[in-house]
Backbone as JSON, one array per atom type, in Angstrom:
{
  "sequence": "MRLTLDEYCKNFKMSKELVNSKIKAKKLDYVIEESQLFIVVEDNKNFLPEEKAISIENTQVTKPKTTVATVLALYQKENNFLKNKIAQLEAKIDKLIDDKEQMLRDERDKIEHIYSSKDMQLKNILELVNKKMELERKTTMIHEIESFEHEDESDFLSEPDMVELKEYLRSLNIKSSQRKIIKKRFLDAYDSDVRVMHKDGKLYLDLSKYDYSDLLAY",
  "N": [[28.77, 119.24, 169.03], [30.21, 122.26, 167.94], [29.98, 124.7, 165.42], [31.25, 127.34, 163.45], [29.53, 129.89, 161.56], [30.56, 130.05, 158.97], [31.98, 127.6, 158.81], [29.9, 125.79, 159.05], [28.37, 126.35, 156.77], [30.15, 125.64, 154.8], [30.68, 122.89, 155.28], [28.17, 121.74, 155.1], [27.41, 122.63, 152.72], [25.81, 124.95, 152.18], [24.29, 128.11, 151.61], [24.99, 131.28, 153.2], [22.69, 132.84, 153.58], [20.67, 130.95, 153.54], [21.3, 129.45, 155.8], [21.07, 131.42, 157.8], [18.35, 131.96, 157.61], [17.32, 129.55, 158.53], [18.25, 129.64, 161.1], [16.79, 131.81, 162.1], [14.28, 130.76, 161.85], [14.43, 129.01, 163.83], [15.25, 126.46, 163.33], [17.69, 125.47, 163.64], [19.98, 124.75, 166.21], [21.75, 127.02, 168.24], [24.39, 128.95, 169.76], [25.64, 131.87, 171.4], [28.7, 133.17, 171.97], [30.86, 135.43, 173.36], [30.19, 137.36, 171.44], [30.23, 135.79, 169.2], [28.76, 133.62, 166.9], [27.79, 130.3, 167.2], [26.9, 127.29, 165.75], [25.14, 124.53, 166.84], [25.67, 121.17, 166.34], [24.82, 117.71, 165.92], [26.91, 114.87, 166.46], [27.41, 112.86, 163.71], [27.28, 110.55, 160.94], [27.08, 111.96, 158.66], [28.59, 114.17, 158.74], [31.81, 115.57, 158.49], [34.7, 116.77, 159.97], [36.36, 119.77, 158.89], [39.18, 119.69, 158.66], [39.64, 116.92, 158.58], [38.22, 116.18, 156.33], [39.6, 117.55, 154.36], [42.06, 116.26, 154.61], [41.42, 113.66, 153.81], [40.66, 114.14, 151.18], [43.09, 114.99, 150.15], [44.62, 112.7, 150.41], [43.48, 110.91, 148.73], [44.1, 109.32, 145.73], [43.81, 109.5, 142.38], [43.57, 106.77, 140.42], [45.18, 106.06, 137.4], [43.56, 105.15, 134.43], [44.06, 102.07, 132.94], [44.91, 101.4, 129.63], [44.8, 99.84, 126.34], [46.51, 101.18, 124.62], [48.24, 102.35, 126.43], [49.51, 100.08, 127.5], [50.73, 99.08, 125.18], [52.47, 101.18, 124.65], [54.16, 101.0, 126.85], [55.3, 98.46, 126.39], [56.58, 99.02, 123.97], [58.44, 100.93, 124.77], [60.0, 99.39, 126.53], [60.92, 97.52, 124.72], [62.48, 99.11, 122.97], [64.43, 99.88, 124.77], [65.66, 97.41, 125.31], [66.6, 96.84, 122.73], [68.51, 98.87, 122.4], [70.3, 98.11, 124.39], [71.14, 95.62, 123.37], [72.36, 96.47, 120.99], [74.48, 97.96, 122.05], [75.89, 95.91, 123.36], [76.57, 94.31, 121.14], [78.23, 96.1, 119.79], [80.33, 96.29, 121.62], [81.23, 93.64, 121.55], [82.04, 93.44, 118.87], [84.13, 95.29, 118.91], [85.87, 94.04, 120.7], [86.48, 91.75, 119.19], [87.72, 92.94, 116.96], [89.92, 94.13, 118.24], [91.21, 91.83, 119.15], [91.8, 90.53, 116.73], [93.51, 92.45, 115.61], [95.58, 92.33, 117.45], [96.46, 89.72, 116.99], [97.3, 89.99, 114.33], [99.39, 91.82, 114.69], [101.1, 90.23, 116.23], [101.63, 88.21, 114.39], [102.99, 89.69, 112.39], [105.2, 90.44, 113.87], [106.42, 87.96, 114.38], [106.96, 87.17, 111.74], [108.76, 89.17, 111.06], [110.86, 88.55, 112.78], [111.59, 85.98, 111.85], [112.28, 86.7, 109.26], [114.48, 88.34, 109.74], [116.18, 86.46, 110.93], [116.42, 84.71, 108.79], [117.73, 86.34, 106.94], [120.13, 86.74, 108.31], [121.03, 84.11, 108.32], [121.37, 83.69, 105.57], [123.43, 85.52, 105.08], [125.44, 84.35, 106.61], [125.73, 81.9, 105.28], [126.58, 82.85, 102.79], [129.04, 83.94, 103.52], [130.33, 81.61, 104.37], [130.33, 80.17, 101.97], [131.89, 81.86, 100.4], [134.27, 81.72, 101.8], [134.85, 78.98, 101.52], [135.09, 78.89, 98.74], [137.29, 80.56, 98.39], [139.21, 79.09, 99.8], [139.18, 76.82, 98.2], [140.12, 77.85, 95.76], [142.62, 78.71, 96.61], [143.77, 76.29, 97.33], [143.74, 75.06, 94.84], [145.47, 76.72, 93.43], [147.81, 76.23, 94.83], [148.1, 73.54, 94.24], [148.41, 73.67, 91.47], [150.74, 75.2, 91.3], [152.44, 73.48, 92.62], [152.3, 71.32, 90.89], [153.35, 72.49, 88.59], [155.9, 73.05, 89.45], [156.8, 70.48, 89.92], [156.52, 69.49, 87.35], [158.23, 71.15, 85.98], [160.57, 70.45, 87.21], [160.7, 67.77, 86.45], [160.8, 68.18, 83.74], [163.16, 69.58, 83.33], [164.89, 67.74, 84.25], [165.33, 65.88, 82.35], [167.86, 64.2, 80.57], [168.72, 64.84, 77.96], [167.58, 67.26, 77.4], [167.85, 70.56, 76.35], [168.5, 74.02, 76.44], [167.56, 76.24, 73.86], [168.96, 78.63, 73.36], [171.39, 78.26, 74.73], [172.29, 76.05, 73.36], [172.66, 77.04, 70.77], [174.75, 78.8, 71.23], [176.74, 77.02, 71.67], [177.36, 76.12, 69.16], [179.09, 77.73, 67.8], [178.49, 79.75, 65.88], [177.67, 82.61, 63.86], [176.28, 85.63, 65.26], [174.16, 86.73, 63.84], [173.27, 84.53, 62.47], [172.42, 82.95, 64.57], [170.23, 84.42, 65.41], [168.53, 84.16, 63.2], [168.0, 81.39, 63.26], [166.81, 81.17, 65.77], [164.51, 82.7, 65.38], [163.29, 81.07, 63.54], [162.66, 78.85, 65.09], [160.88, 80.03, 66.89], [158.77, 80.69, 65.18], [157.92, 78.16, 64.53], [156.99, 77.17, 66.87], [154.24, 77.04, 67.74], [153.16, 75.14, 66.06], [154.82, 72.96, 65.83], [155.67, 70.07, 67.44], [158.13, 69.45, 68.34], [159.38, 71.59, 69.36], [159.69, 72.95, 72.46], [158.39, 74.87, 75.14], [159.16, 76.73, 78.0], [158.74, 78.72, 80.77], [159.24, 81.07, 79.27], [161.36, 80.31, 77.73], [162.91, 78.43, 75.09], [163.15, 74.96, 74.47], [165.06, 72.05, 73.52], [164.71, 68.62, 72.67], [166.97, 66.53, 72.17], [167.28, 63.82, 72.18], [164.99, 62.7, 71.27], [164.02, 64.03, 69.0], [164.75, 65.23, 65.66], [166.38, 68.09, 64.65], [167.51, 69.16, 62.42], [166.51, 70.49, 60.16], [165.52, 72.85, 61.2], [167.78, 73.91, 62.3], [169.44, 74.54, 60.28], [171.88, 76.55, 58.53]],
  "CA": [[29.85, 119.9, 168.3], [29.84, 123.61, 167.57], [30.63, 125.18, 164.2], [30.96, 128.72, 163.09], [28.63, 129.99, 160.42], [31.31, 129.71, 157.74], [32.28, 126.18, 158.81], [28.66, 125.06, 158.8], [28.02, 126.53, 155.35], [31.1, 124.89, 153.96], [30.54, 121.45, 155.46], [26.86, 121.27, 154.64], [27.22, 123.17, 151.37], [24.65, 125.84, 152.19], [24.63, 129.53, 151.59], [24.79, 131.95, 154.5], [21.3, 133.3, 153.67], [19.82, 129.81, 153.91], [21.59, 129.09, 157.21], [20.48, 132.47, 158.66], [16.89, 131.79, 157.64], [17.06, 128.39, 159.39], [18.46, 130.08, 162.49], [15.64, 132.65, 162.46], [13.11, 129.88, 161.99], [14.75, 128.16, 164.97], [15.42, 125.07, 162.89], [19.05, 125.09, 164.03], [20.37, 125.17, 167.55], [22.96, 127.84, 168.18], [24.76, 129.67, 170.97], [26.47, 133.04, 171.13], [29.75, 133.34, 172.97], [31.76, 136.54, 173.06], [29.7, 137.96, 170.2], [30.5, 134.86, 168.1], [27.67, 132.68, 166.74], [28.18, 128.92, 166.96], [25.77, 126.41, 165.47], [25.33, 123.25, 167.51], [25.27, 120.04, 165.5], [25.07, 116.42, 166.53], [27.92, 114.03, 165.77], [26.81, 111.8, 162.9], [28.1, 110.11, 159.8], [26.95, 112.87, 157.52], [29.45, 115.34, 158.93], [33.25, 115.37, 158.7], [35.38, 118.04, 160.22], [37.02, 120.33, 157.71], [40.55, 119.2, 158.57], [39.61, 115.52, 158.18], [37.75, 116.12, 154.94], [40.72, 117.99, 153.51], [43.09, 115.23, 154.65], [40.97, 112.53, 152.98], [40.73, 114.57, 149.78], [44.49, 115.04, 149.73], [45.21, 111.36, 150.36], [42.88, 110.14, 147.65], [44.85, 109.4, 144.48], [43.04, 108.95, 141.26], [44.35, 105.79, 139.67], [44.97, 106.21, 135.95], [42.89, 104.03, 133.78], [44.96, 101.33, 132.05], [44.33, 101.16, 128.31], [45.65, 99.06, 125.42], [47.55, 102.08, 124.12], [49.25, 102.49, 127.49], [50.28, 98.84, 127.56], [51.59, 99.02, 123.99], [53.54, 102.17, 124.81], [55.13, 100.44, 127.8], [56.03, 97.4, 125.7], [57.45, 99.66, 122.98], [59.54, 101.55, 125.51], [60.86, 98.31, 127.01], [61.54, 96.93, 123.53], [63.53, 100.03, 122.54], [65.51, 99.8, 125.76], [66.38, 96.16, 125.07], [67.33, 96.97, 121.45], [69.69, 99.68, 122.65], [71.24, 97.28, 125.15], [71.7, 94.63, 122.45], [73.26, 97.18, 120.09], [75.68, 98.28, 122.81], [76.64, 94.67, 123.56], [77.15, 93.91, 119.85], [79.34, 97.01, 119.5], [81.44, 95.89, 122.48], [81.75, 92.37, 121.04], [82.78, 93.73, 117.63], [85.39, 95.95, 119.27], [86.76, 93.02, 121.27], [86.95, 90.91, 118.08], [88.68, 93.74, 116.18], [91.15, 94.26, 119.03], [91.87, 90.52, 119.17], [92.36, 90.31, 115.4], [94.65, 93.34, 115.45], [96.66, 91.79, 118.27], [96.99, 88.55, 116.29], [98.05, 90.48, 113.17], [100.65, 92.39, 115.17], [101.94, 89.12, 116.64], [102.09, 87.55, 113.16], [104.0, 90.54, 111.77], [106.4, 90.37, 114.71], [107.06, 86.66, 114.13], [107.5, 87.21, 110.38], [109.95, 90.02, 111.08], [111.94, 87.79, 113.44], [112.04, 84.94, 110.93], [112.94, 87.35, 108.14], [115.81, 88.75, 110.2], [116.98, 85.25, 111.09], [116.7, 84.19, 107.45], [118.76, 87.19, 106.35], [121.38, 86.42, 108.98], [121.47, 82.79, 107.83], [121.87, 83.88, 104.21], [124.74, 86.17, 105.17], [126.4, 83.36, 107.11], [125.97, 80.95, 104.19], [127.4, 83.52, 101.78], [130.41, 84.02, 104.04], [130.9, 80.26, 104.33], [130.59, 79.83, 100.56], [133.05, 82.65, 99.95], [135.47, 81.16, 102.43], [135.13, 77.7, 100.87], [135.57, 79.17, 97.39], [138.65, 81.08, 98.52], [140.07, 77.96, 100.16], [139.29, 75.94, 97.03], [141.01, 78.5, 94.81], [143.97, 78.69, 97.18], [144.25, 74.9, 97.2], [143.98, 74.8, 93.42], [146.7, 77.43, 93.05], [148.93, 75.5, 95.4], [148.27, 72.3, 93.48], [148.97, 74.02, 90.15], [152.14, 75.58, 91.48], [153.19, 72.27, 92.94], [152.39, 70.53, 89.65], [154.27, 73.17, 87.69], [157.26, 72.85, 89.95], [157.16, 69.09, 89.65], [156.65, 69.34, 85.9], [159.47, 71.82, 85.59], [161.68, 69.62, 87.7], [160.78, 66.6, 85.57], [161.15, 68.65, 82.4], [164.57, 69.94, 83.3], [165.73, 66.6, 84.65], [165.62, 65.04, 81.19], [169.3, 64.36, 80.29], [168.98, 65.4, 76.63], [166.88, 68.53, 77.23], [168.81, 71.66, 76.33], [167.9, 75.29, 76.06], [167.94, 76.62, 72.49], [169.95, 79.7, 73.4], [172.69, 77.67, 75.09], [172.71, 75.14, 72.29], [173.15, 77.86, 69.66], [176.06, 79.32, 71.61], [177.73, 75.93, 71.57], [177.62, 75.81, 67.76], [180.11, 78.66, 67.29], [178.03, 80.4, 64.66], [177.54, 84.06, 63.99], [175.11, 86.14, 65.99], [173.05, 86.9, 62.9], [172.76, 83.19, 62.17], [171.67, 82.51, 65.75], [168.94, 85.13, 65.4], [167.69, 83.55, 62.17], [167.57, 80.08, 63.75], [165.88, 81.38, 66.89], [163.23, 83.14, 64.81], [162.69, 79.91, 62.9], [162.07, 78.05, 66.17], [159.71, 80.75, 67.42], [157.68, 80.56, 64.21], [157.45, 76.77, 64.52], [156.61, 76.76, 68.24], [152.82, 76.73, 67.88], [152.74, 74.03, 65.18], [155.82, 71.89, 65.82], [155.75, 69.48, 68.78], [159.53, 69.28, 68.72], [159.8, 72.81, 70.05], [159.04, 73.03, 73.77], [158.51, 76.19, 75.75], [159.04, 76.7, 79.46], [159.16, 79.96, 81.43], [159.77, 82.03, 78.3], [162.55, 79.78, 77.06], [162.69, 77.31, 74.17], [164.0, 73.8, 74.78], [165.17, 71.0, 72.5], [164.92, 67.26, 73.18], [167.81, 65.96, 71.12], [167.21, 62.36, 72.2], [163.74, 62.27, 70.64], [163.69, 64.68, 67.73], [165.8, 65.72, 64.76], [166.16, 69.51, 64.42], [168.44, 69.61, 61.37], [165.84, 71.43, 59.25], [165.39, 74.15, 61.87], [169.1, 74.42, 62.67], [170.25, 74.79, 59.07], [172.35, 77.94, 58.43]],
  "C": [[29.35, 121.26, 167.86], [30.66, 124.04, 166.37], [30.29, 126.63, 164.0], [30.07, 128.71, 161.87], [29.34, 129.58, 159.12], [31.59, 128.2, 157.67], [31.03, 125.36, 158.49], [28.27, 125.16, 157.33], [28.91, 125.68, 154.45], [30.88, 123.4, 154.06], [29.21, 120.94, 154.92], [26.47, 121.87, 153.3], [25.92, 123.97, 151.28], [25.13, 127.28, 152.12], [24.36, 130.14, 152.95], [23.34, 132.4, 154.67], [20.38, 132.16, 154.12], [20.04, 129.44, 155.37], [20.97, 130.14, 158.14], [18.96, 132.32, 158.75], [16.51, 130.62, 158.53], [17.23, 128.78, 160.86], [17.26, 130.91, 162.96], [14.39, 131.81, 162.66], [13.3, 128.89, 163.13], [14.8, 126.67, 164.58], [16.83, 124.56, 163.23], [19.3, 125.59, 165.44], [21.67, 125.96, 167.46], [23.18, 128.47, 169.54], [25.64, 130.83, 170.55], [27.44, 133.17, 172.29], [30.7, 134.41, 172.49], [31.47, 137.1, 171.68], [29.97, 137.08, 168.98], [29.4, 133.81, 168.09], [28.23, 131.3, 166.44], [26.93, 128.09, 166.77], [26.09, 125.05, 166.07], [24.81, 122.16, 166.59], [25.59, 118.76, 166.23], [26.16, 115.67, 165.73], [27.22, 112.93, 165.0], [27.7, 111.52, 161.69], [28.05, 111.07, 158.63], [27.87, 114.07, 157.63], [30.89, 114.9, 159.17], [33.88, 116.71, 158.97], [36.17, 118.46, 158.99], [38.42, 119.77, 157.53], [40.59, 117.77, 158.07], [39.19, 115.37, 156.74], [38.86, 116.5, 153.98], [41.79, 116.92, 153.43], [42.72, 114.06, 153.76], [41.06, 112.89, 151.51], [42.16, 114.56, 149.27], [45.1, 113.66, 149.57], [44.62, 110.5, 149.26], [43.65, 110.39, 146.35], [44.03, 108.74, 143.39], [43.93, 108.03, 140.45], [44.09, 105.96, 138.18], [44.36, 104.95, 135.37], [43.84, 103.38, 132.78], [44.24, 101.01, 130.75], [45.3, 100.32, 127.48], [46.8, 99.91, 124.9], [48.66, 102.26, 125.15], [50.14, 101.27, 127.57], [51.24, 98.73, 126.38], [52.76, 100.0, 124.09], [54.62, 101.66, 125.76], [55.97, 99.34, 127.15], [57.02, 97.98, 124.68], [58.67, 100.29, 123.64], [60.54, 100.5, 125.99], [61.62, 97.67, 125.84], [62.69, 97.8, 123.02], [64.72, 99.99, 123.48], [66.36, 98.55, 125.54], [67.18, 96.22, 123.77], [68.61, 97.78, 121.63], [70.76, 98.9, 123.41], [71.93, 96.26, 124.24], [72.7, 95.28, 121.5], [74.57, 97.53, 120.79], [76.55, 97.04, 123.03], [77.3, 94.21, 122.27], [78.34, 94.79, 119.49], [80.57, 96.64, 120.34], [82.08, 94.59, 121.98], [82.57, 92.59, 119.78], [84.12, 94.38, 117.93], [86.38, 94.95, 119.85], [87.33, 92.12, 120.17], [88.0, 91.65, 117.26], [90.0, 93.87, 116.92], [91.93, 92.95, 119.03], [92.52, 90.24, 117.82], [93.58, 91.19, 115.17], [95.85, 92.84, 116.25], [97.3, 90.59, 117.59], [97.8, 88.97, 115.06], [99.4, 91.06, 113.58], [101.63, 91.28, 115.58], [102.5, 88.38, 115.42], [103.19, 88.36, 112.48], [105.31, 90.49, 112.55], [107.17, 89.08, 114.46], [107.69, 86.64, 112.74], [108.76, 88.05, 110.32], [111.14, 89.28, 111.7], [112.5, 86.74, 112.5], [112.77, 85.54, 109.73], [114.35, 87.79, 108.51], [116.73, 87.55, 110.35], [117.37, 84.68, 109.73], [117.79, 85.01, 106.77], [120.12, 86.92, 106.99], [121.94, 85.08, 108.49], [122.03, 82.9, 106.42], [123.25, 84.51, 104.22], [125.82, 85.19, 105.63], [126.76, 82.37, 106.01], [126.84, 81.57, 103.1], [128.85, 83.61, 102.23], [131.09, 82.66, 103.99], [131.25, 79.86, 102.91], [131.8, 80.58, 100.03], [134.35, 82.08, 100.52], [135.85, 79.83, 101.79], [135.68, 77.91, 99.46], [137.01, 79.68, 97.41], [139.62, 79.96, 98.86], [140.27, 77.02, 98.97], [140.26, 76.53, 96.0], [142.46, 78.46, 95.3], [144.59, 77.3, 97.04], [144.6, 74.58, 95.76], [145.27, 75.47, 92.96], [147.93, 76.69, 93.57], [149.2, 74.21, 94.62], [148.89, 72.57, 92.12], [150.44, 74.38, 90.27], [153.0, 74.37, 91.78], [153.39, 71.41, 91.7], [153.4, 71.14, 88.68], [155.71, 72.96, 88.13], [157.73, 71.43, 89.68], [157.41, 68.87, 88.16], [157.95, 69.97, 85.4], [160.68, 71.01, 86.01], [161.87, 68.4, 86.81], [161.29, 66.99, 84.19], [162.66, 68.92, 82.29], [165.49, 68.78, 83.66], [166.03, 65.65, 83.5], [167.09, 65.26, 80.77], [169.59, 65.02, 78.95], [168.23, 66.69, 76.37], [167.9, 69.66, 77.33], [168.1, 72.91, 75.86], [168.45, 75.7, 74.7], [169.06, 77.65, 72.5], [171.34, 79.14, 73.72], [173.23, 76.76, 73.98], [173.3, 75.92, 71.1], [174.52, 78.44, 69.97], [177.15, 78.25, 71.45], [178.11, 75.59, 70.13], [178.68, 76.71, 67.13], [179.71, 79.24, 65.94], [177.86, 81.88, 64.93], [176.24, 84.43, 64.72], [173.92, 86.28, 65.07], [172.42, 85.56, 62.56], [171.94, 82.65, 63.37], [170.28, 83.16, 65.8], [167.99, 84.52, 64.38], [167.14, 82.21, 62.65], [166.54, 80.23, 64.88], [164.51, 81.81, 66.39], [162.51, 81.97, 64.16], [162.02, 79.0, 63.94], [160.82, 78.72, 66.75], [158.52, 80.63, 66.48], [157.09, 79.16, 64.23], [156.89, 76.32, 65.87], [155.16, 76.3, 68.33], [152.4, 75.49, 67.09], [153.69, 72.83, 65.21], [155.99, 71.36, 67.24], [157.19, 69.32, 69.25], [160.03, 70.47, 69.54], [159.0, 72.94, 71.34], [159.36, 74.36, 74.44], [158.31, 76.08, 77.25], [159.61, 77.98, 80.03], [159.84, 80.93, 80.47], [161.01, 81.56, 77.55], [162.16, 78.6, 76.17], [163.69, 76.2, 74.47], [163.95, 72.79, 73.64], [165.38, 69.66, 73.2], [165.67, 66.49, 72.09], [167.74, 64.44, 71.07], [165.98, 61.85, 71.46], [163.58, 62.8, 69.22], [164.95, 65.09, 66.97], [165.47, 67.16, 64.39], [167.02, 70.05, 63.27], [167.81, 70.62, 60.43], [165.72, 72.81, 59.87], [166.75, 74.76, 62.2], [169.98, 74.72, 61.46], [170.62, 76.26, 58.99], [173.32, 78.07, 57.27]]
}
């Protein structure tokens, strides 16, 4: 194998002065070709070509030394990563719970609103029914009262000896002033005397039951 002076110095880690002195002392074999000096060396294990030496140096990777601090740092980093993941999951779970609770509250409010509306409608219906029943009851009562009054009036007037005071006074052939005095006497006695009966603004006498001589005196 032939090497230039620079290659030989670099591979064998010698200075040029030392290599030149060895050449002069004929301790190194060399040849000159086209004014270029080449040193002849034997192939052996102590020599590696420059390209191969550079390749080996480049491919060698210095492995970092593992220490307790490095291991702890890795564990701490992994622990922080897991804590962040757990915090994110807890936040998602809390949000899902809040959303679910809000949905349930909205559903509850919706149901309460529906029942409240239905309850109000039912109350309105019941009020209308009660008003209608009350109106019908009053109408029925009025009809019954009117019917009773008509029957009572019919019975009252059907008595054979019942006579109206005004007509009776006319039949007595007395003066108008005397009739007024007697009529006033009957009106004064109306509230306290059961003999004097009143119907539709008129005073009636029951001559078959009562004696009116004291009220008819003139």
